[in-house]
Tab-separated table of C-alpha atoms (C1' of nucleotides) in Angstrom:
chain	number	residue	atom	x	y	z
E	676	MET	CA	6.873	5.871	10.615
E	677	PRO	CA	8.118	2.884	12.428
E	678	GLU	CA	11.165	0.758	11.963
E	679	LEU	CA	12.240	-1.997	14.304
E	680	PRO	CA	13.046	0.197	17.332
E	681	GLU	CA	9.713	1.988	17.170
E	682	VAL	CA	7.790	-1.263	16.752
E	683	GLU	CA	9.730	-2.855	19.603
E	684	THR	CA	9.144	0.196	21.815
E	685	THR	CA	5.457	-0.057	20.972
E	686	ARG	CA	5.455	-3.755	21.833
E	687	ARG	CA	7.069	-3.173	25.193
E	688	GLY	CA	4.689	-0.336	25.909
E	689	ILE	CA	1.524	-2.294	25.266
E	690	ALA	CA	2.597	-5.677	26.650
E	691	PRO	CA	1.752	-4.937	30.320
E	692	ALA	CA	-1.725	-3.750	29.354
E	693	VAL	CA	-2.421	-6.619	26.975
E	694	GLU	CA	-0.697	-9.840	27.949
E	695	GLY	CA	-2.956	-12.093	29.964
E	696	ARG	CA	-5.857	-9.719	29.355
E	697	ARG	CA	-9.160	-10.714	27.814
E	698	ILE	CA	-10.462	-8.855	24.764
E	699	ASP	CA	-14.002	-7.568	25.170
E	700	THR	CA	-14.658	-6.303	21.655
E	701	VAL	CA	-12.883	-5.121	18.556
E	702	ILE	CA	-14.272	-2.044	16.827
E	703	VAL	CA	-13.246	-1.488	13.216
E	704	ARG	CA	-14.288	2.005	12.152
E	705	ASN	CA	-12.377	1.947	8.895
E	706	ALA	CA	-11.305	-1.384	7.447
E	707	ALA	CA	-9.614	0.189	4.419
E	708	LEU	CA	-5.971	-0.159	5.448
E	709	ARG	CA	-3.153	-1.394	3.189
E	710	TRP	CA	-5.250	-4.531	2.926
E	711	PRO	CA	-8.828	-4.727	4.154
E	712	VAL	CA	-9.150	-5.701	7.797
E	713	PRO	CA	-10.857	-9.129	7.608
E	714	ASP	CA	-14.585	-8.914	8.355
E	715	GLU	CA	-14.320	-11.865	10.719
E	716	LEU	CA	-11.457	-10.450	12.803
E	717	PRO	CA	-13.591	-8.862	15.552
E	718	ALA	CA	-15.506	-12.088	16.103
E	719	LEU	CA	-12.297	-14.119	16.146
E	720	LEU	CA	-10.722	-11.907	18.815
E	721	ALA	CA	-13.696	-11.086	21.025
E	722	GLY	CA	-13.633	-13.055	24.250
E	723	GLN	CA	-10.103	-14.323	23.691
E	724	THR	CA	-7.231	-13.857	26.110
E	725	VAL	CA	-4.004	-12.489	24.641
E	726	THR	CA	-1.311	-14.950	25.677
E	727	ALA	CA	1.620	-12.975	24.242
E	728	VAL	CA	2.494	-9.884	22.232
E	729	ARG	CA	5.455	-10.642	20.011
E	730	ARG	CA	7.315	-8.841	17.269
E	731	ARG	CA	8.551	-10.296	13.989
E	732	ALA	CA	10.242	-7.807	11.682
E	733	LYS	CA	8.024	-4.709	11.786
E	734	TYR	CA	4.915	-6.717	12.622
E	735	LEU	CA	3.324	-6.908	16.058
E	736	LEU	CA	1.831	-10.346	16.706
E	737	PHE	CA	-1.027	-10.827	19.148
E	738	ASP	CA	-1.371	-14.471	20.124
E	739	VAL	CA	-4.769	-15.839	21.082
E	740	GLU	CA	-5.917	-19.444	21.176
E	741	PRO	CA	-7.346	-19.704	17.633
E	742	GLY	CA	-4.486	-17.845	15.973
E	743	THR	CA	-2.510	-14.620	15.764
E	744	ALA	CA	-3.481	-11.085	14.802
E	745	LEU	CA	-0.788	-9.360	12.710
E	746	LEU	CA	-0.454	-5.595	12.971
E	747	HIS	CA	1.826	-3.471	10.804
E	748	LEU	CA	2.060	0.272	11.437
E	749	GLY	CA	3.044	1.230	7.901
E	750	MET	CA	4.415	4.766	7.623
E	751	SER	CA	2.108	6.666	9.947
E	752	GLY	CA	0.593	4.135	12.338
E	753	GLN	CA	0.452	4.694	16.084
E	754	LEU	CA	-0.796	2.239	18.660
E	755	ARG	CA	-1.809	3.775	21.970
E	756	VAL	CA	-3.166	2.449	25.221
E	757	VAL	CA	-6.084	4.685	26.166
E	758	ALA	CA	-9.233	4.545	28.244
E	759	ALA	CA	-11.958	2.848	26.232
E	760	ASP	CA	-14.051	6.025	26.422
E	761	ALA	CA	-11.227	8.394	25.424
E	762	PRO	CA	-12.375	10.906	22.779
E	763	LEU	CA	-11.793	9.805	19.213
E	764	ARG	CA	-9.444	11.589	16.870
E	765	LYS	CA	-9.608	11.596	13.120
E	766	HIS	CA	-7.989	8.401	11.722
E	767	ASP	CA	-8.601	6.297	14.830
E	768	HIS	CA	-9.447	3.246	12.734
E	769	VAL	CA	-9.486	0.335	15.168
E	770	ASP	CA	-10.078	-0.162	18.908
E	771	VAL	CA	-9.246	-3.392	20.716
E	772	VAL	CA	-11.294	-2.980	23.871
E	773	LEU	CA	-9.790	-4.875	26.799
E	774	GLN	CA	-11.452	-6.165	29.906
E	775	GLY	CA	-10.869	-3.599	32.629
E	776	GLY	CA	-11.616	-0.409	30.705
E	777	GLN	CA	-8.513	0.167	28.597
E	778	CYS	CA	-8.212	-0.186	24.888
E	779	LEU	CA	-5.563	-0.422	22.208
E	780	ARG	CA	-6.298	2.267	19.652
E	781	LEU	CA	-4.819	2.195	16.157
E	782	HIS	CA	-4.369	5.623	14.594
E	783	ASP	CA	-3.056	5.724	11.039
E	784	PRO	CA	-3.634	8.779	8.821
E	785	ARG	CA	-2.058	7.345	5.692
E	786	ARG	CA	-3.546	3.877	6.129
E	787	PHE	CA	-0.425	2.080	4.912
E	788	GLY	CA	-0.656	-0.124	7.986
E	789	SER	CA	-2.439	-3.453	8.127
E	790	LEU	CA	-4.293	-5.697	10.538
E	791	LEU	CA	-4.553	-9.307	9.456
E	792	TRP	CA	-5.337	-12.744	10.781
E	793	GLN	CA	-3.221	-15.886	10.854
E	794	PRO	CA	-5.037	-19.046	11.945
E	795	ALA	CA	-3.158	-21.217	14.442
E	796	GLY	CA	-0.850	-23.665	12.728
E	797	THR	CA	-0.523	-21.600	9.544
E	798	ARG	CA	1.941	-18.975	8.404
E	799	HIS	CA	0.687	-15.795	6.843
E	800	PRO	CA	2.186	-15.185	3.385
E	801	LEU	CA	3.477	-11.784	4.500
E	802	LEU	CA	5.633	-13.447	7.155
E	803	ALA	CA	7.004	-16.054	4.781
E	804	GLY	CA	10.315	-15.187	3.221
E	805	LEU	CA	11.348	-12.607	5.789
E	806	GLY	CA	15.048	-12.448	6.541
E	807	PRO	CA	16.666	-12.899	9.950
E	808	GLU	CA	16.113	-10.620	12.908
E	809	PRO	CA	19.041	-8.202	13.076
E	810	LEU	CA	19.314	-8.565	16.849
E	811	GLY	CA	19.100	-12.351	16.660
E	812	PRO	CA	21.727	-15.058	16.143
E	813	ASP	CA	21.139	-15.642	12.426
E	814	PHE	CA	22.216	-12.174	11.319
E	815	SER	CA	25.876	-11.534	10.664
E	816	GLY	CA	28.300	-9.862	8.317
E	817	ASP	CA	28.928	-13.240	6.784
E	818	TRP	CA	25.199	-13.595	6.019
E	819	LEU	CA	25.112	-10.176	4.368
E	820	TYR	CA	28.237	-10.955	2.388
E	821	ARG	CA	26.875	-14.233	1.054
E	822	GLN	CA	23.469	-12.758	0.198
E	823	SER	CA	25.011	-9.832	-1.635
E	824	ARG	CA	27.268	-11.613	-4.097
E	825	GLY	CA	26.455	-10.646	-7.640
E	826	ARG	CA	24.004	-7.944	-6.661
E	827	ARG	CA	24.255	-4.636	-8.389
E	828	ALA	CA	21.617	-2.733	-6.416
E	829	ALA	CA	22.815	-0.089	-3.983
E	830	VAL	CA	23.917	-1.506	-0.648
E	831	LYS	CA	21.414	0.725	1.124
E	832	THR	CA	18.530	-0.658	-0.927
E	833	PHE	CA	19.867	-4.168	-0.249
E	834	LEU	CA	19.985	-3.483	3.495
E	835	MET	CA	16.376	-2.290	3.488
E	836	ASP	CA	15.166	-5.441	1.698
E	837	GLN	CA	13.199	-7.355	4.347
E	838	ARG	CA	14.156	-10.651	2.702
E	839	ILE	CA	17.795	-9.909	3.536
E	840	VAL	CA	17.328	-8.619	7.064
E	841	VAL	CA	14.165	-7.350	8.720
E	842	GLY	CA	13.406	-4.204	10.635
E	843	VAL	CA	15.900	-1.869	8.982
E	844	GLY	CA	14.164	1.035	7.263
E	845	ASN	CA	15.258	4.339	5.838
E	846	ILE	CA	16.587	5.952	9.013
E	847	TYR	CA	18.549	3.041	10.385
E	848	ALA	CA	19.953	1.930	7.032
E	849	THR	CA	21.238	5.475	6.586
E	850	GLU	CA	22.700	5.605	10.080
E	851	ALA	CA	24.272	2.143	9.999
E	852	LEU	CA	25.981	2.807	6.667
E	853	HIS	CA	27.328	6.072	8.020
E	854	ALA	CA	28.609	4.387	11.160
E	855	ALA	CA	30.257	1.662	9.068
E	856	GLY	CA	31.800	4.157	6.650
E	857	ILE	CA	30.147	2.623	3.591
E	858	ASP	CA	28.847	4.716	0.679
E	859	PRO	CA	25.130	3.885	0.405
E	860	ARG	CA	25.330	4.088	-3.392
E	861	ARG	CA	27.911	1.325	-3.661
E	862	ALA	CA	26.700	-1.882	-5.322
E	863	ALA	CA	25.895	-4.456	-2.651
E	864	GLY	CA	27.987	-7.056	-4.454
E	865	ARG	CA	31.060	-4.838	-4.290
E	866	VAL	CA	31.282	-4.515	-0.515
E	867	SER	CA	33.927	-6.699	1.140
E	868	ALA	CA	33.308	-9.325	3.799
E	869	ALA	CA	35.231	-7.249	6.332
E	870	ARG	CA	33.077	-4.215	5.652
E	871	TYR	CA	29.883	-6.286	5.899
E	872	ALA	CA	31.102	-7.445	9.303
E	873	ALA	CA	31.378	-3.809	10.341
E	874	LEU	CA	27.979	-3.061	8.827
E	875	ALA	CA	26.253	-5.893	10.660
E	876	GLU	CA	27.734	-4.656	13.909
E	877	ALA	CA	26.640	-1.099	13.100
E	878	VAL	CA	23.099	-2.253	12.364
E	879	ARG	CA	22.900	-4.025	15.708
E	880	ALA	CA	24.403	-1.114	17.585
E	881	VAL	CA	22.197	1.556	16.063
E	882	LEU	CA	19.005	-0.465	16.549
E	883	ALA	CA	19.859	-1.404	20.131
E	884	GLU	CA	20.787	2.149	21.035
E	885	SER	CA	17.585	3.491	19.500
E	886	ILE	CA	15.487	1.013	21.476
E	887	THR	CA	17.084	2.239	24.699
E	888	ARG	CA	16.030	5.772	23.765
E	889	GLY	CA	12.482	4.823	22.850
E	890	GLY	CA	12.954	5.006	19.072
E	891	THR	CA	13.098	7.973	16.723
E	892	THR	CA	10.395	10.613	16.515
E	893	LEU	CA	10.845	12.606	13.316
E	894	ARG	CA	7.327	13.878	12.885
E	895	ASP	CA	4.555	11.953	14.534
E	896	TYR	CA	5.792	8.734	16.136
E	897	VAL	CA	4.748	8.306	19.760
E	898	ASP	CA	4.886	5.293	22.040
E	899	PRO	CA	1.748	3.696	23.523
E	900	GLN	CA	1.751	6.256	26.326
E	901	GLY	CA	1.945	9.126	23.868
E	902	SER	CA	5.623	9.954	24.443
E	903	PRO	CA	8.097	10.588	21.619
E	904	GLY	CA	11.351	8.665	21.123
E	905	TRP	CA	14.635	10.472	21.600
E	906	PHE	CA	16.991	8.726	19.197
E	907	ARG	CA	16.536	11.596	16.765
E	908	LEU	CA	19.093	13.478	18.829
E	909	GLN	CA	21.654	10.800	17.954
E	910	LEU	CA	21.109	10.839	14.195
E	911	ALA	CA	24.455	11.463	12.530
E	912	ALA	CA	23.388	11.587	8.885
E	913	TYR	CA	19.631	11.225	8.411
E	914	GLU	CA	18.014	14.510	7.317
E	915	ARG	CA	21.305	16.319	7.913
E	916	ALA	CA	22.088	17.394	4.344
E	917	GLY	CA	24.453	20.350	4.316
E	918	GLN	CA	25.544	19.862	7.890
E	919	PRO	CA	29.063	18.833	8.911
E	920	CYS	CA	29.815	15.174	9.494
E	921	GLY	CA	30.482	14.573	13.173
E	922	ARG	CA	33.271	12.159	12.401
E	923	CYS	CA	35.322	13.736	9.611
E	924	GLY	CA	33.962	17.254	9.253
E	925	GLY	CA	32.869	16.660	5.664
E	926	THR	CA	29.461	17.778	4.472
E	927	ILE	CA	26.487	15.420	4.585
E	928	GLN	CA	25.006	14.899	1.117
E	929	ARG	CA	21.478	13.947	0.090
E	930	VAL	CA	20.838	11.486	-2.714
E	931	VAL	CA	17.830	9.401	-3.745
E	932	LEU	CA	18.238	5.612	-3.855
E	933	GLY	CA	15.377	3.267	-4.594
E	934	GLN	CA	12.947	6.190	-4.376
E	935	ARG	CA	14.074	6.975	-0.821
E	936	ALA	CA	16.057	9.951	0.406
E	937	SER	CA	19.498	8.923	1.582
E	938	TYR	CA	22.220	10.831	3.368
E	939	TYR	CA	25.925	10.158	3.470
E	940	CYS	CA	29.233	11.841	4.065
E	941	ALA	CA	31.380	12.015	0.957
E	942	GLY	CA	34.415	12.355	3.200
E	943	CYS	CA	34.229	9.174	5.232
E	944	GLN	CA	31.803	6.849	3.444
E	945	ARG	CA	33.371	4.817	0.684
T	629	DC	C1'	16.271	-14.350	-10.380
T	630	DT	C1'	17.221	-9.170	-9.946
T	631	DC	C1'	16.038	-4.626	-10.449
T	632	DT	C1'	13.148	-0.467	-11.169
T	633	DT	C1'	8.944	1.998	-11.001
T	634	DA	C1'	4.278	3.201	-9.852
T	635	DA	C1'	0.932	2.959	-6.508
T	636	DC	C1'	-1.460	3.001	-2.101
T	637	DC	C1'	-3.029	7.796	1.284
T	638	DT	C1'	-3.075	11.999	4.220
T	639	DG	C1'	-1.096	16.072	6.007
T	640	DG	C1'	2.467	19.413	6.809
T	641	DA	C1'	5.863	22.667	4.930
T	642	DC	C1'	6.912	25.851	1.543
T	643	DG	C1'	6.624	29.097	-2.449
T	644	DC	C1'	3.809	32.262	-4.951
A	841	DT	C1'	-5.926	33.029	2.872
A	842	DG	C1'	-5.545	29.830	-0.770
A	843	DC	C1'	-3.585	26.839	-4.047
A	844	DG	C1'	-0.072	23.946	-6.185
A	845	DT	C1'	4.072	21.187	-5.316
A	846	DC	C1'	6.979	18.305	-2.803
A	847	DC	C1'	7.984	15.329	0.858
A	848	DA	C1'	7.373	11.778	4.620
A	849	DG	C1'	9.963	5.868	9.875
A	850	DG	C1'	6.739	1.029	4.279
A	851	DT	C1'	5.683	-2.418	1.144
A	852	DT	C1'	3.829	-4.753	-2.857
A	853	DA	C1'	2.544	-5.641	-7.739
A	854	DA	C1'	3.870	-5.295	-12.260
A	855	DG	C1'	6.982	-4.954	-15.825
A	856	DA	C1'	11.666	-4.833	-17.901
DNA sequence: CTCTTAACCTGGACGC
DNA sequence: TGCGTCCAGGTTAAGA
């Protein structure tokens, strides 16, 4: 489900309820996520005060004194702020019960998400090797250009590689390439520096605009208050096969790249 | 190294 | 109504 804008919207939605708040208990009903939730996690978090909720790539990071809890929402994860006694739904796998009667509830039907622990002063292997934040200072067209030299994989697959740049998933890679006028099938190593400059700008613009609209709800994404995101209304290419391109009037095509559905306009994406 | 593929899992949409 | 097939905002391990 979530790419950077949805994770960031989730972060902003939970921060007021969580930051500076003490954790009463952590209830793990089903530890069988992408990786097993560590047995010791509830004991590590109970009684701790959350000093900050951060985001790195598509991970939410909950800082407490002994370390950081890492939460990834996978494809179908939702994190909601609910009353601690709110009725349970199927697939409500974890509750972080906060002092004051609210709780953070993780709901994840497909269980591709993960909840892991990083002791203070260490770096979890999953966070090692991640590329720059697309909305940060280290991401640029020049960076993309240099990383892409000699690569034959499709530029869309390259753009979704979290070692190259984080946070860009299937929707936003599709949209950014459309906005930049680049054919997603083109080999990454055969895109010019000038066009990577345009692509980097398109990535930033599409992510920033989606955040302002609360992310994209295609099927089941909701923010921590249960509201959908509205960026879907802005999608120019994603899931628009057969429809006219808003820029050139051509027809949006569907193709599969790296096992993921991709959409592009044969008229204006080269 | 780079690249491709299978796998993890559930549920909704669709065709018969 | 039911059953089979395909598809879905992600990521990793394994193999070529």
